Amino acid sequence: MKTDTIVLGAGIVGTSVAHHLAQRGRAVVLVDRRGPGEETSYGNAGLVERASLYPVAFPRKLSALVDVALGRNPAANYHWDALVRLVPWMFAYWRASAPARLLDYARHMEKLLAFSIDEHDRLARAAGATHFFREGGWLKLYRTEAGLDVERSEFPLAHSYGLSAREISVDEALAMEPSLRPVFHGAVIWSDPHSVSSPGGVTQAYAAHFAELGGQVRKGDAGSLARLGAGWTVMTEEGSVEAPEVVVALGPWAMDLLRPFGVNLPLQVKRGYHMHYHAEGGASLSRPVLDEEGGYVITPMVGGIRLTTGVEFARRDAPKSPVQLEKTEPLARGLFPLGARAEAEPWMGSRPAFPDMLPVIGPAPGQRGMWLAIGHQHLGFTLGPITGRLLAEMMDGETPCTDPAPFSAERFA
């Protein structure tokens, strides 16, 4: 089969890219080994962020590093056998987490975040997926005054970009979420973000609308990608597909494909876990709630209350080690009346991340006709639709909606 564009990876990013290209009249085949939204895009906290101007940065204080090293921080875990290989990447991550560099990150990321809500809204309306979405922002809880002070330090930058961050009392937080227990010291409500009740459901709805636009979704092995003259070919269950252009949106598996083509980028993964729970006694939540010092988020989802953990540094394919779930579950039970687990096994996924915490969106160095949309770290679900729009505009030679230069792969040259 011949087509205009092959998109490899049917997570939220690849599906959004395929959707935007199809809207522009291209014939597009979306290829994945699984169905749309069944891998990394399924397992997040369900946030469509607008306010994440500060990233999940590497700890800079010695005390914070010691807490991680000694396993005292429930938001972080690591495997010793992975650290040696990760040292150069983690050093670059540490450097990018310097205060001045974080301001650069915020300035660049705002170029994408400014579009995040509207672009999701457009796709959700077109795909009939608005029932998954809710307003109300998200609630951040702090168990200590010191933790609250760190959050307060983010307010000036947020307000300079017109974002709504407001400190509230424990009583005000309980009025917003009556099922919470007052085990925290203070709270902040960030009103700008939206959230969803099923990230996987949203991705599947976007993929279904892509098919309605004439796009094709096929199961296949991205690793079979090969050069064919000036273009590309990939094998699917229904036969080979040929196209002059290919988009790589494979998330944590991107480098498995790219390295053999000589595209060497410093992409690593941050693993994470989630579990769904039944709520006891009619308890409910209306928005995601972050227990900052507890190291977890609880979010109301179609499958129950989802508890999402922080970061685990480990080999991508190493066996599960859900120690963070075991540490955070008692804390979450103290905050909210979680009932029994709704699943036999915790879900695990890998967040693809570059050390400067920015994604790569644009052409692949040295490979004509290959485009990249990878490395969105903790913001893949948030940034999928705007990534799709930006990359489609670049591929079609349109004036981009925002400057793509900060997201170029050439920054690692």
mmCIF file with all atom_site columns, C-alpha atoms in Angstrom, residues 101 105 108-109 264-267 353-363 365 372 374-377 404-413:
data_model
loop_
_atom_site.group_PDB
_atom_site.id
_atom_site.type_symbol
_atom_site.label_atom_id
_atom_site.label_alt_id
_atom_site.label_comp_id
_atom_site.label_asym_id
_atom_site.label_entity_id
_atom_site.label_seq_id
_atom_site.pdbx_PDB_ins_code
_atom_site.Cartn_x
_atom_site.Cartn_y
_atom_site.Cartn_z
_atom_site.occupancy
_atom_site.B_iso_or_equiv
_atom_site.pdbx_formal_charge
_atom_site.auth_seq_id
_atom_site.auth_comp_id
_atom_site.auth_asym_id
_atom_site.auth_atom_id
_atom_site.pdbx_PDB_model_num
ATOM 1  C CA . ARG A 1 101 ? 17.770 27.055 33.406 1.00 0.00 ? 101 ARG A CA 1
ATOM 2  C CA . TYR A 1 105 ? 12.424 25.908 30.385 1.00 0.00 ? 105 TYR A CA 1
ATOM 3  C CA . HIS A 1 108 ? 10.053 27.638 26.044 1.00 0.00 ? 108 HIS A CA 1
ATOM 4  C CA . MET A 1 109 ? 7.363  25.346 27.441 1.00 0.00 ? 109 MET A CA 1
ATOM 5  C CA . ASN A 1 264 ? 21.465 9.459  18.442 1.00 0.00 ? 264 ASN A CA 1
ATOM 6  C CA . LEU A 1 265 ? 19.588 11.515 21.004 1.00 0.00 ? 265 LEU A CA 1
ATOM 7  C CA . PRO A 1 266 ? 19.851 11.479 24.831 1.00 0.00 ? 266 PRO A CA 1
ATOM 8  C CA . LEU A 1 267 ? 16.402 10.034 25.484 1.00 0.00 ? 267 LEU A CA 1
ATOM 9  C CA . ALA A 1 353 ? 12.396 12.334 28.699 1.00 0.00 ? 353 ALA A CA 1
ATOM 10 C CA . PHE A 1 354 ? 15.335 14.379 27.493 1.00 0.00 ? 354 PHE A CA 1
ATOM 11 C CA . PRO A 1 355 ? 17.695 15.806 30.113 1.00 0.00 ? 355 PRO A CA 1
ATOM 12 C CA . ASP A 1 356 ? 16.571 19.396 29.421 1.00 0.00 ? 356 ASP A CA 1
ATOM 13 C CA . MET A 1 357 ? 12.969 18.231 29.936 1.00 0.00 ? 357 MET A CA 1
ATOM 14 C CA . LEU A 1 358 ? 11.788 19.642 26.577 1.00 0.00 ? 358 LEU A CA 1
ATOM 15 C CA . PRO A 1 359 ? 10.394 17.420 23.811 1.00 0.00 ? 359 PRO A CA 1
ATOM 16 C CA . VAL A 1 360 ? 11.806 17.023 20.316 1.00 0.00 ? 360 VAL A CA 1
ATOM 17 C CA . ILE A 1 361 ? 9.368  18.138 17.629 1.00 0.00 ? 361 ILE A CA 1
ATOM 18 C CA . GLY A 1 362 ? 10.662 18.463 14.083 1.00 0.00 ? 362 GLY A CA 1
ATOM 19 C CA . PRO A 1 363 ? 12.866 16.800 11.451 1.00 0.00 ? 363 PRO A CA 1
ATOM 20 C CA . PRO A 1 365 ? 18.883 14.968 11.828 1.00 0.00 ? 365 PRO A CA 1
ATOM 21 C CA . LEU A 1 372 ? 10.165 13.273 15.332 1.00 0.00 ? 372 LEU A CA 1
ATOM 22 C CA . ILE A 1 374 ? 9.155  12.369 21.178 1.00 0.00 ? 374 ILE A CA 1
ATOM 23 C CA . GLY A 1 375 ? 10.358 13.044 24.732 1.00 0.00 ? 375 GLY A CA 1
ATOM 24 C CA . HIS A 1 376 ? 7.376  14.820 26.293 1.00 0.00 ? 376 HIS A CA 1
ATOM 25 C CA . GLN A 1 377 ? 8.305  13.528 29.795 1.00 0.00 ? 377 GLN A CA 1
ATOM 26 C CA . PRO A 1 404 ? 9.586  25.306 16.989 1.00 0.00 ? 404 PRO A CA 1
ATOM 27 C CA . ALA A 1 405 ? 13.283 26.130 17.439 1.00 0.00 ? 405 ALA A CA 1
ATOM 28 C CA . PRO A 1 406 ? 13.491 25.252 21.180 1.00 0.00 ? 406 PRO A CA 1
ATOM 29 C CA . PHE A 1 407 ? 12.231 21.762 20.361 1.00 0.00 ? 407 PHE A CA 1
ATOM 30 C CA . SER A 1 408 ? 14.636 20.975 17.552 1.00 0.00 ? 408 SER A CA 1
ATOM 31 C CA . ALA A 1 409 ? 16.720 17.798 17.752 1.00 0.00 ? 409 ALA A CA 1
ATOM 32 C CA . GLU A 1 410 ? 19.670 19.894 16.582 1.00 0.00 ? 410 GLU A CA 1
ATOM 33 C CA . ARG A 1 411 ? 20.011 21.314 20.102 1.00 0.00 ? 411 ARG A CA 1
ATOM 34 C CA . PHE A 1 412 ? 21.790 18.082 21.028 1.00 0.00 ? 412 PHE A CA 1
ATOM 35 C CA . ALA A 1 413 ? 24.265 18.264 18.155 1.00 0.00 ? 413 ALA A CA 1
#
